Amino acid sequence: MIWKGWMTALAGLATGAGVLLLLPEETLFTPVMPETAVAPSQTGERYACPMMDFIGTRPGDCPVCGMRMTKVTAGELTAEQQRRMGIELAKVTEGPATATVRAYGAVRYDERTLQVVTPRVAGRIVKRHPAALHAGELVAAGAPVVDLYSPEVFAAQAELAAAVKLADAHTIHALVERFMRWNLPAVGAAIIGGGTPVDTVTITSPYAGLIILPSEGAGMSAAKLPNVGQEVMADTPLLRVVEPRSFMISVHVPEARAHWLRLGQPVKLSSDDRGELPSVQATLAWLAPELDPAIRAREIHLHLRDPEGLLLAGSLVEARIAVALDADLRAADPSRTEPARFTLVPKAAVLSTGVRHVAWKVAGRRPDGSLTFALAPLALGPRLEDEAGNDVFIVRAGLQPGDEVAAQGAFLIDSQAQLAGTPSLLFPRGAAAPVHRH
Amino acid sequence: MIAAAIRNPLLTLAATLGLAIAGLWAWRHVPVDAIPDLSDNQVIVWAEWPGQSPQDMDLQVTSRLTRELQGLSGVRTVRGMSLYGASYLYVIFEERRDLYECRTRVLERLAQLQGVLPPGVTPRLGPDATAMGQVFAFTLQGPRDTETRRRVLDQVVTPALRAVPGVAEVAPAGGVVREYQIDVDPVRIEEQGLTLDMLMMAVQRAGRDTGAMSVERAGVETMIRATGFTRSVTDVENIVVRGDRTKGAGVRLGDIARVGVAGQFRQGLLADASQEQVGAIIGLRVHEDPRTVINAVKRRLLELGPALKAEQLAVIPFYDRSRLILETTETLSSTLREAVVTTVIVVVAFLLHFRASLAVAVSLPLGMLFTFLAMWACGVSANIMSLAGIAIAVGVMVDFGIIMTENITQHLVDLREKCRREGRAAPASPFDPEVTDTVIVAAREVARPLFTSAATTVIGFLPVFALQDQAGRLFAPLALTKTLAISGAVVSGVFVVPVLCRLLLPPWQMRRTLLFAAAGLAGGVAFGWFIRDGWSLPLNYGREVLTLPGWLFAPLFAALVSSTVWRLGRENVANYEENPASRAIHAAYEWAYVRILHHRVLFTVAIATLATGGYLVGLGWPVLREPLRAVFAAAGADLARTRLDHTMTRAFPGVGSSFLPPLDEGALLFMPSLPAGAGLAETQRVMTTQNRLIESVPEVASVLGKMGRAETALDPAPIGMIETVVQLKPYADWPVHDFPRDEGSVERRPRTLAEVRAALAAVSDIPGAAPSWLQPIETRVVMLSTGIRSLIALQVLGDDNDALERFAEAAERAIVGTPGATDVQMQREGGKPYAEIRLDPARLARFGLSKEQVMTAVESSLGGMAVAYSVEGALRYPIRIRYARERRDDDDELTQVRVPAAEGHGAIPLSSLLAAPVVHEIETADTAALLAALPLAAQRNLTILSSGRAELTLPAGENPPASPLGGVVFSVTGRRPSEAGFTHTIGPMAIRSEGGKRTQYVLLNARGRGEVEVVRDADARLRAALADGRLALPPGATYRWVGRYEQKIRADETMRWIVAVSMAVMVVLIYVGTGSWLITGIIVLCNATVTTAGGFFLVWWWGAEMTTAVAVGFIVLLGVMFNDGILLGTYIQEKFRTPPRDVAEVNQRVFEAGLRRRRPAIMTNATTLLSLIPVLWSTGRGSELMQPMVLPVVGGMLFDLVSLFSVPVFFTWYWERKLARTTLVETSPATNPAPSNQT
């Protein structure tokens, strides 16, 4: 009895197994492609959990917390999202490109205006006139400088007086000539006019200007103001006179910037205490033909005109030399009126690794205020200042004038692109992995 | 001993009272926390080296330290993390090693390390606190600037709080620490003939305070002291750089440089929705009581109040664990209280005897107090887990008392009968020797079975101790307290309950007047207690309350109390078998038993359905189909390709599983991630915006964000990592929202926590910031586990980061096709741009400079070394000197750093010394294809000029790839040095290492297949790729599979063993108890399946997840579910010592056996079940952690009713068949006797 039951069971099992083995599976069950057989999506789509920083490659529920994951898209932002991200747009402009070279220098008097007052006769100083009392005195042309006891002049006067007495025209002429050469025509004239010879003559300054005492090292040897009782030889410098409103600065420009310099480029000045000095006109007047090997810099001279007397010699000023760039990114000749125009993008809009630069530009605009951003890999030129003083980059490739780029919030757009696996700053072809994990 | 205890009731009671008082004291002094500390046994070592990149930190500090520390005995592994300027090592020791001993060991080793590390780097030990011990955090708020607030914090608050006992550290966060900054324009000082070195020398010589003894003048001693320390900006400005005494003039620092007070370089900051904040985080020393420490901290802050008020500042906490602790322990205490009350009510209802109930009930509090005493002695803190252990035990604890009381009662009833038979009055006094003897006999009779029973329960639960790591740390307290509670209960059940029975059960009567007075008094007190507040039951997280008015409830309650007291004084010994409750149970049982016996097949089918149904909804089809799948595989088919499988999988997915049920902490931690390249300002902008958005959600009480790190070794967060603490309002204050229903009406209710979380996630969503919404403690737990979010990861360990990255990239491609593997992706840390200064040796030689000269110049002019320190009050602030910001915020400025040549020979700009990268001009037909063909690092350096032209910038010395590259033909038409003199690379923001090796991960998840299979297949693919050369392991590298999957498998494995061992123990115990394999079989096959299925049903119906907590619940269930079966089986087996003659006798015997057992069985079941019901309805914080543990027990016990019938029914069936067969053999034609329903 019992074996009967067992037999039935066994027979049933055998039949079942046979059916299962013999029939193709499609007839038994409708085959379905199991979830697992779906090839991993090659489109690079990403799905993110709204709660956790989990990013998956297929739609579904988050394996960590079970929330439904949403598709990550990059670059499409509604007005609300833009507000949250604090997106601000900036325009890519076109304009002349000016680089600025900065240099510091101490103002000194313009060497070119230096005049030296010398007595043409030897003698001993017996009196100093105001012009010879202090450095910094302004002297007019012809103003007395010192009185000189000069036996030589006295002798010449006596000789002249004798010649006048003798009416020796030849000698008179020669002596007047000598007084002329001595720069003392008045002394000669006085003798001819019947005066008696004096042993003291007044030396006058033939130039107007400012008396200076140049210090050592600035191109001249040390000098002193004349003293009473001092013997002076003929043609020894007594005073140095410069033009008071003409200055110069010699500055050094590093090697890296030196090739941007051209004679005649406009220069703006500012000083620590006075700030901007718009009234001072400065020009790049001289470029050293060689680099200073010790400091790898090129010396340049700027010449200044300071009509309002704002500057003092020795004051430290900062010079900003504006360099207009040519089409080939070399410094343009300032004499040319029209500088080249470049595509310029604000520095704030450029995300950069140092080598790779990108900007996110507006690719589409919808009436509801949403924007579509597209990645623009850039080839950049040098960093410059635009007319308003903002930092801009020259765009060599990647953007056109008139394009709008995200100036603020570009980092977040790029971050979203990283999440979405689309091209971004760090991953030029996208499809890279999510951000860091906590 | 029992006899001694019973004979000396006063002594026993006094000892009990003493123990109870000690227990009470312990209860008050046991440390209280929300959940057990889950952190590893770890010692943190950290070292700072300001301004160094993560790579240098890793190379020179982290890896060297790791190598040294790894050899310490007891070290499991050393995890390293190198950040910008800081290096962290987590030395993880084996479990159960004393933390302080480990610290000493690490310290000893560190002391020998000085030569190994770069000069100036001093490794320090982190605080003896864990990240989970960050229990309190506050901000200083007021109308002062951040620098002032930070100064007050550093000068006043931090030192005061450090002195609070139990505080391991006070980590300041946010704000700016003052420093004196001297900004120099290099061109300008050069024009004055100065160099940076000269300025630094000048600052270093700025001055100090000094003493010069004293002079005595006319007996008065005058101390001489010279003050020269820098104390203000003016002091710094007045530092003389160069002077000439003959000229009477000098140059002061202020004349040639900008001097100012500013913030130090920041590692992190705090901000709320509107402004920056300054605060501190309190770290708790391990094994301290958070509640006490938080209170002490708050007290100290209160004491500081006046001092802070003078500065117009106030302390505003933004994270406070004490609220959570208070609320969770409150919930648990009230649940415990309710459980006790419920249990007592059940006991009263079943015994219908107040004195007996009183005797029984006493063992509950006694057991608990004993537990607390033991907890205090072992240093176990009272937290959700340990209290839950007690709560689970309550229903079992009372059983010992019940059995003891029942037995004693039975014996007293017998004594009464005996006396009646002998015709004398039964003794009514507790001090009657006859009564005492009876009690002793009765107590002795059950003492051994009680201990055995307790032992089985405890042994069945012991495997929980085998859980490891986090699960172990989490559930060990629970297992411990449960064990202790049961031990305490059995001890009190055996020693105290008999004494109470002796005193209470004899039918002594109290005098009427006295009793009347007592009853009246009790009633009055009860009335007074309830008249005011009534009685309320909070529902749904306390947002709705069910309240009975006091005037209605108080009289009822008073009447109940006074009648109870009345009854207590005048109660007689009663036979429980004859009370109405027992009769009702008997009647109901009989009714059901008869019907079930009639429809045995139906009953079997029902059991089978219940069992399979339970397992289906609980474990889900994907688990149950495995055997079927094996059959299919044997037949050559794939079950996974059938529609049946799909339908079933969709219909029965099983309940989800996770590690730990989330505890509702009342606060959220929002951690958005930005790419590694994010700077401070951008991160702060994002954080402030999100804080503002979060604050707009009405349920939010406060929001405070931290980015970067607080100044503690416990917080190794790089800048750009945001952690925002969102405090929620108490549930009662949540506003009401409108929810439109489907039918068009509007439901008005507050939002649920999940809805609020979703709303917060939605409102704070900012594209580009990947969100993470967790809770503070939860986050710490997650961060402790592995740090890897995906379930599976291929971990590659090696030395060369680039090689590892390349290998991982290739491995990703090899793995990606593995069936079942989804989301395969290599973990690419986005990376931070690095501008590397690479020097050209030839150029250096030309100028006769050493590398060190260049490095010093770079360090001082850009990094800004602290040259000297100012001394102000107790603090010293650095004085730094460096180039002005506009001179170092762009590459073209940076390359102009002046490197001083030999004395008096000027300075060379850095640009003249650099090995500049080379720009290769490339022409090709298709630049896009070229881009695709290049490796990632080169892709980043390819600048496309137009469709045919591109520029590839490569570091000096590197050659462009050879022309046909991946099928793309190109030609290099020219090369020139790059304008940017620096070599730009992408480097990591933080470097993690394990055991001194760099790590790289390929992450994946398994969907539709088991993790183990996916890992196996993926590993096979990897091996194949390695074998045929498609993949080459970098030298010195190893790989292994890790991830949460590993933990899960390990936990599952342990769990499987635990369940198996428990089952085996149980089976042995059942067999020992019943002595019959048949009954053992029935119990295991029917009861176990149905009961566990019941557990699954409830878990599924409740919507809970399969967490370790649920698993522990199943173990608890395992411990209690067999009791009824065993007892019933024992009785039945006893009845069947002699073979029955016919079916009628079988029925008779089985029913008799059932009769004796069913009331106690139902009663113990009911106590177990009902004592757990309060846990299910408890709604406060912490309940969500306990409920999962209780769900399987409650569900199982509900279904366990079946066992009352299954054993008798199947046993009868078996005997019927057996008898039928024997009769068939003996008498010829089968006269199958109809199942008799005669009982």
mmCIF file of C-alpha atoms in Angstrom, chain A residues 1-2 17 20-21 25-26 28-37 40 42 46 49-61 63-65 67 69 73 76-77 80-81 83-87 102-106 250-257 272 293-297 316 318 347 352-357 377-380 383 391 393 396-398 408-419 425-438, chain B residues 185 187-188 190-192 255 631-632 635-638 640-644 646 671-678 682 685-686 689 693 720-722 757-758 761-774 783 787 789-790 816 819-820 822-831 833-834 846-847 887 889-893 896 898 905-909 911-912 931-932 936 939-945 951 953 976 980 984 986 989 992 1003 1005 1007-1009 1044 1221:
data_model
loop_
_atom_site.group_PDB
_atom_site.id
_atom_site.type_symbol
_atom_site.label_atom_id
_atom_site.label_comp_id
_atom_site.label_asym_id
_atom_site.label_seq_id
_atom_site.Cartn_x
_atom_site.Cartn_y
_atom_site.Cartn_z
ATOM 1 C CA MET A 1 0.000 0.000 0.000
ATOM 2 C CA ILE A 2 2.683 2.398 1.032
ATOM 3 C CA ALA A 17 11.215 16.593 -14.702
ATOM 4 C CA LEU A 20 10.770 20.436 -17.871
ATOM 5 C CA LEU A 21 13.759 18.956 -19.630
ATOM 6 C CA GLU A 25 11.599 27.031 -21.985
ATOM 7 C CA GLU A 26 9.720 29.499 -24.179
ATOM 8 C CA LEU A 28 6.592 26.893 -20.542
ATOM 9 C CA PHE A 29 7.146 30.429 -19.521
ATOM 10 C CA THR A 30 7.327 33.609 -21.441
ATOM 11 C CA PRO A 31 10.913 34.585 -21.218
ATOM 12 C CA VAL A 32 11.602 38.089 -20.129
ATOM 13 C CA MET A 33 14.863 39.853 -20.360
ATOM 14 C CA PRO A 34 15.917 40.030 -16.790
ATOM 15 C CA GLU A 35 16.857 43.364 -15.383
ATOM 16 C CA THR A 36 20.432 42.301 -15.099
ATOM 17 C CA ALA A 37 20.856 41.578 -18.755
ATOM 18 C CA PRO A 40 24.818 49.352 -18.798
ATOM 19 C CA GLN A 42 26.298 53.794 -22.741
ATOM 20 C CA ARG A 46 23.334 59.567 -14.409
ATOM 21 C CA CYS A 49 19.296 60.257 -5.125
ATOM 22 C CA PRO A 50 17.734 63.440 -3.804
ATOM 23 C CA MET A 51 18.674 62.524 -0.244
ATOM 24 C CA MET A 52 22.079 60.903 -0.388
ATOM 25 C CA ASP A 53 25.118 61.648 -2.447
ATOM 26 C CA PHE A 54 24.621 58.522 -4.427
ATOM 27 C CA ILE A 55 24.903 58.589 -8.177
ATOM 28 C CA GLY A 56 23.876 55.610 -10.228
ATOM 29 C CA THR A 57 23.941 54.911 -13.901
ATOM 30 C CA ARG A 58 20.420 53.561 -14.201
ATOM 31 C CA PRO A 59 17.026 54.803 -13.092
ATOM 32 C CA GLY A 60 15.404 53.197 -10.090
ATOM 33 C CA ASP A 61 15.481 53.500 -6.346
ATOM 34 C CA PRO A 63 20.205 51.426 -3.118
ATOM 35 C CA VAL A 64 21.198 53.277 0.027
ATOM 36 C CA CYS A 65 18.001 54.923 1.154
ATOM 37 C CA MET A 67 14.275 57.086 -2.562
ATOM 38 C CA MET A 69 16.448 58.662 -8.082
ATOM 39 C CA THR A 73 21.038 66.933 -16.223
ATOM 40 C CA GLU A 76 19.646 73.393 -17.935
ATOM 41 C CA LEU A 77 18.602 75.732 -15.215
ATOM 42 C CA GLU A 80 14.495 79.335 -9.576
ATOM 43 C CA GLN A 81 17.632 77.254 -9.829
ATOM 44 C CA ARG A 83 18.387 82.260 -8.256
ATOM 45 C CA ARG A 84 19.515 79.607 -5.801
ATOM 46 C CA MET A 85 22.845 79.178 -7.479
ATOM 47 C CA GLY A 86 23.305 82.915 -7.644
ATOM 48 C CA ILE A 87 24.007 82.831 -11.335
ATOM 49 C CA ARG A 102 53.661 98.213 -13.115
ATOM 50 C CA ALA A 103 56.823 99.691 -11.812
ATOM 51 C CA TYR A 104 57.923 101.598 -8.769
ATOM 52 C CA GLY A 105 60.476 104.334 -8.875
ATOM 53 C CA ALA A 106 61.775 107.291 -6.951
ATOM 54 C CA SER A 250 64.110 105.232 -13.749
ATOM 55 C CA VAL A 251 62.345 101.951 -13.122
ATOM 56 C CA HIS A 252 63.087 98.323 -13.738
ATOM 57 C CA VAL A 253 60.708 96.087 -15.557
ATOM 58 C CA PRO A 254 61.126 92.333 -15.188
ATOM 59 C CA GLU A 255 62.341 90.403 -18.140
ATOM 60 C CA ALA A 256 58.964 88.771 -18.618
ATOM 61 C CA ARG A 257 57.274 92.111 -19.237
ATOM 62 C CA ASP A 272 51.378 106.615 -1.769
ATOM 63 C CA PRO A 293 71.883 90.761 -15.401
ATOM 64 C CA ALA A 294 71.742 90.966 -11.618
ATOM 65 C CA ILE A 295 68.037 91.445 -11.316
ATOM 66 C CA ARG A 296 66.875 90.220 -14.701
ATOM 67 C CA ALA A 297 65.169 93.478 -15.411
ATOM 68 C CA LEU A 316 58.116 107.058 -4.548
ATOM 69 C CA GLU A 318 54.011 103.751 -8.954
ATOM 70 C CA LYS A 347 38.287 86.691 -15.419
ATOM 71 C CA SER A 352 40.725 77.166 -14.965
ATOM 72 C CA THR A 353 43.067 74.401 -13.978
ATOM 73 C CA GLY A 354 45.930 76.560 -15.065
ATOM 74 C CA VAL A 355 46.157 74.913 -18.434
ATOM 75 C CA ARG A 356 42.614 74.069 -19.304
ATOM 76 C CA HIS A 357 40.213 76.962 -19.252
ATOM 77 C CA PRO A 377 36.581 75.208 -23.748
ATOM 78 C CA LEU A 378 38.722 78.240 -24.184
ATOM 79 C CA ALA A 379 42.081 79.087 -25.592
ATOM 80 C CA LEU A 380 43.149 82.154 -23.709
ATOM 81 C CA ARG A 383 45.305 88.389 -18.550
ATOM 82 C CA ASP A 391 40.589 91.703 -15.062
ATOM 83 C CA PHE A 393 41.313 87.430 -20.512
ATOM 84 C CA ARG A 396 41.838 83.192 -28.679
ATOM 85 C CA ALA A 397 39.209 80.566 -29.335
ATOM 86 C CA GLY A 398 36.004 79.312 -27.791
ATOM 87 C CA GLN A 408 29.072 83.803 -10.855
ATOM 88 C CA GLY A 409 27.878 80.275 -10.217
ATOM 89 C CA ALA A 410 29.892 78.832 -13.070
ATOM 90 C CA PHE A 411 31.578 76.557 -10.581
ATOM 91 C CA LEU A 412 28.238 75.027 -9.605
ATOM 92 C CA ILE A 413 27.217 74.527 -13.220
ATOM 93 C CA ASP A 414 30.482 72.753 -13.776
ATOM 94 C CA SER A 415 29.990 70.688 -10.659
ATOM 95 C CA GLN A 416 26.580 69.636 -11.889
ATOM 96 C CA ALA A 417 28.144 68.601 -15.167
ATOM 97 C CA GLN A 418 30.596 66.468 -13.241
ATOM 98 C CA LEU A 419 27.691 64.848 -11.436
ATOM 99 C CA LEU A 425 36.410 71.456 -16.522
ATOM 100 C CA LEU A 426 38.206 68.462 -15.095
ATOM 101 C CA PHE A 427 36.742 65.850 -17.390
ATOM 102 C CA PRO A 428 36.852 67.130 -20.954
ATOM 103 C CA ARG A 429 34.874 64.169 -22.211
ATOM 104 C CA GLY A 430 32.610 63.760 -19.231
ATOM 105 C CA ALA A 431 31.441 60.381 -17.992
ATOM 106 C CA ALA A 432 33.625 60.647 -14.951
ATOM 107 C CA ALA A 433 32.648 59.735 -11.462
ATOM 108 C CA PRO A 434 30.884 61.715 -8.822
ATOM 109 C CA VAL A 435 32.348 64.143 -6.422
ATOM 110 C CA HIS A 436 34.132 63.311 -3.231
ATOM 111 C CA ARG A 437 32.493 61.339 -0.508
ATOM 112 C CA HIS A 438 32.143 62.222 3.077
ATOM 113 C CA ASP B 185 55.159 94.732 -2.731
ATOM 114 C CA VAL B 187 59.116 95.656 -6.636
ATOM 115 C CA ARG B 188 58.647 98.475 -4.259
ATOM 116 C CA GLU B 190 63.506 96.415 -4.125
ATOM 117 C CA GLU B 191 63.457 99.970 -5.324
ATOM 118 C CA GLN B 192 64.431 100.938 -1.808
ATOM 119 C CA ASP B 255 56.527 103.143 5.688
ATOM 120 C CA VAL B 631 16.372 22.907 -9.853
ATOM 121 C CA PHE B 632 16.034 25.055 -12.951
ATOM 122 C CA ALA B 635 17.437 21.328 -15.811
ATOM 123 C CA GLY B 636 19.471 23.722 -17.901
ATOM 124 C CA ALA B 637 17.073 26.646 -17.661
ATOM 125 C CA ASP B 638 17.382 29.981 -16.045
ATOM 126 C CA ALA B 640 15.560 34.484 -13.849
ATOM 127 C CA ARG B 641 14.425 34.543 -17.469
ATOM 128 C CA THR B 642 10.860 33.582 -16.732
ATOM 129 C CA ARG B 643 7.840 35.721 -16.274
ATOM 130 C CA LEU B 644 6.851 33.721 -13.233
ATOM 131 C CA HIS B 646 9.374 38.385 -12.495
ATOM 132 C CA MET B 671 26.019 67.319 3.971
ATOM 133 C CA PRO B 672 26.106 68.624 0.433
ATOM 134 C CA SER B 673 29.244 67.769 -1.460
ATOM 135 C CA LEU B 674 30.937 70.103 -3.824
ATOM 136 C CA PRO B 675 33.754 69.014 -6.104
ATOM 137 C CA ALA B 676 37.147 69.032 -4.517
ATOM 138 C CA GLY B 677 38.179 72.103 -6.415
ATOM 139 C CA ALA B 678 35.726 74.325 -4.574
ATOM 140 C CA GLU B 682 32.311 79.629 -3.302
ATOM 141 C CA ARG B 685 28.251 81.156 -0.785
ATOM 142 C CA VAL B 686 26.595 77.800 -1.455
ATOM 143 C CA THR B 689 22.284 80.096 0.288
ATOM 144 C CA LEU B 693 16.577 77.978 1.880
ATOM 145 C CA GLY B 720 34.592 72.467 0.708
ATOM 146 C CA MET B 721 32.943 69.852 2.835
ATOM 147 C CA ILE B 722 29.772 71.202 4.372
ATOM 148 C CA ARG B 757 12.895 65.579 4.974
ATOM 149 C CA ALA B 758 11.663 65.374 1.419
ATOM 150 C CA ALA B 761 15.726 68.009 0.207
ATOM 151 C CA ALA B 762 13.587 69.678 -2.435
ATOM 152 C CA VAL B 763 13.945 73.182 -1.124
ATOM 153 C CA SER B 764 17.674 73.047 -0.610
ATOM 154 C CA ASP B 765 18.450 71.435 -3.927
ATOM 155 C CA ILE B 766 21.079 73.406 -5.745
ATOM 156 C CA PRO B 767 22.348 71.942 -8.974
ATOM 157 C CA GLY B 768 25.982 71.028 -8.607
ATOM 158 C CA ALA B 769 25.860 70.270 -4.904
ATOM 159 C CA ALA B 770 25.184 66.592 -4.286
ATOM 160 C CA PRO B 771 22.995 66.365 -1.212
ATOM 161 C CA SER B 772 23.095 64.007 1.715
ATOM 162 C CA TRP B 773 20.421 64.157 4.377
ATOM 163 C CA LEU B 774 21.148 62.144 7.451
ATOM 164 C CA MET B 783 31.185 57.546 8.476
ATOM 165 C CA GLY B 787 33.324 55.583 4.182
ATOM 166 C CA ARG B 789 28.611 54.227 0.195
ATOM 167 C CA SER B 790 28.219 51.597 -2.460
ATOM 168 C CA VAL B 816 31.416 46.684 -16.260
ATOM 169 C CA PRO B 819 25.725 40.480 -15.019
ATOM 170 C CA GLY B 820 24.006 42.009 -12.041
ATOM 171 C CA THR B 822 25.295 48.140 -11.847
ATOM 172 C CA ASP B 823 26.639 51.595 -11.253
ATOM 173 C CA VAL B 824 30.148 50.387 -11.918
ATOM 174 C CA GLN B 825 32.348 53.387 -11.604
ATOM 175 C CA MET B 826 35.790 54.142 -10.496
ATOM 176 C CA GLN B 827 35.871 56.521 -7.591
ATOM 177 C CA ARG B 828 37.424 59.586 -9.048
ATOM 178 C CA GLU B 829 38.055 62.243 -6.532
ATOM 179 C CA GLY B 830 37.454 65.281 -8.669
ATOM 180 C CA GLY B 831 40.721 66.745 -7.617
ATOM 181 C CA PRO B 833 44.272 72.084 -9.436
ATOM 182 C CA TYR B 834 47.885 72.239 -8.356
ATOM 183 C CA ARG B 846 73.356 79.764 -14.293
ATOM 184 C CA PHE B 847 72.413 81.973 -11.390
ATOM 185 C CA ARG B 887 50.992 90.208 -6.161
ATOM 186 C CA ASP B 889 46.618 85.935 -6.881
ATOM 187 C CA ASP B 890 47.494 85.269 -10.486
ATOM 188 C CA ASP B 891 49.922 82.994 -12.191
ATOM 189 C CA ASP B 892 51.664 85.780 -14.001
ATOM 190 C CA GLU B 893 52.233 87.533 -10.695
ATOM 191 C CA GLN B 896 57.511 87.088 -10.472
ATOM 192 C CA ARG B 898 61.935 87.415 -6.324
ATOM 193 C CA HIS B 905 73.524 90.901 -6.277
ATOM 194 C CA GLY B 906 69.866 91.643 -6.610
ATOM 195 C CA ALA B 907 67.119 89.128 -7.002
ATOM 196 C CA ILE B 908 66.085 86.821 -9.765
ATOM 197 C CA PRO B 909 62.419 86.436 -10.664
ATOM 198 C CA SER B 911 60.106 82.833 -13.921
ATOM 199 C CA SER B 912 63.769 82.761 -14.881
ATOM 200 C CA LEU B 931 40.849 64.427 -27.543
ATOM 201 C CA ALA B 932 39.131 61.093 -27.168
ATOM 202 C CA LEU B 936 42.642 61.927 -19.127
ATOM 203 C CA GLN B 939 42.895 65.606 -22.296
ATOM 204 C CA ARG B 940 42.873 68.306 -19.672
ATOM 205 C CA ASN B 941 45.924 69.890 -21.265
ATOM 206 C CA LEU B 942 44.675 69.950 -24.823
ATOM 207 C CA THR B 943 43.463 73.324 -25.958
ATOM 208 C CA ILE B 944 41.529 73.287 -29.168
ATOM 209 C CA LEU B 945 42.099 76.380 -31.222
ATOM 210 C CA GLU B 951 47.786 72.954 -28.462
ATOM 211 C CA THR B 953 50.724 71.572 -22.985
ATOM 212 C CA ARG B 976 57.180 76.954 -27.452
ATOM 213 C CA ALA B 980 52.357 79.997 -17.528
ATOM 214 C CA HIS B 984 49.625 72.596 -13.664
ATOM 215 C CA ILE B 986 45.241 67.892 -10.925
ATOM 216 C CA MET B 989 42.166 67.194 -2.099
ATOM 217 C CA ARG B 992 43.318 58.312 2.142
ATOM 218 C CA LEU B 1003 32.478 51.037 -6.874
ATOM 219 C CA ASN B 1005 26.201 47.740 -6.714
ATOM 220 C CA ARG B 1007 20.932 44.479 -8.560
ATOM 221 C CA GLY B 1008 18.906 41.451 -9.379
ATOM 222 C CA ARG B 1009 21.606 39.095 -8.170
ATOM 223 C CA ARG B 1044 29.301 47.411 2.993
ATOM 224 C CA ARG B 1221 -1.924 0.584 10.786
#
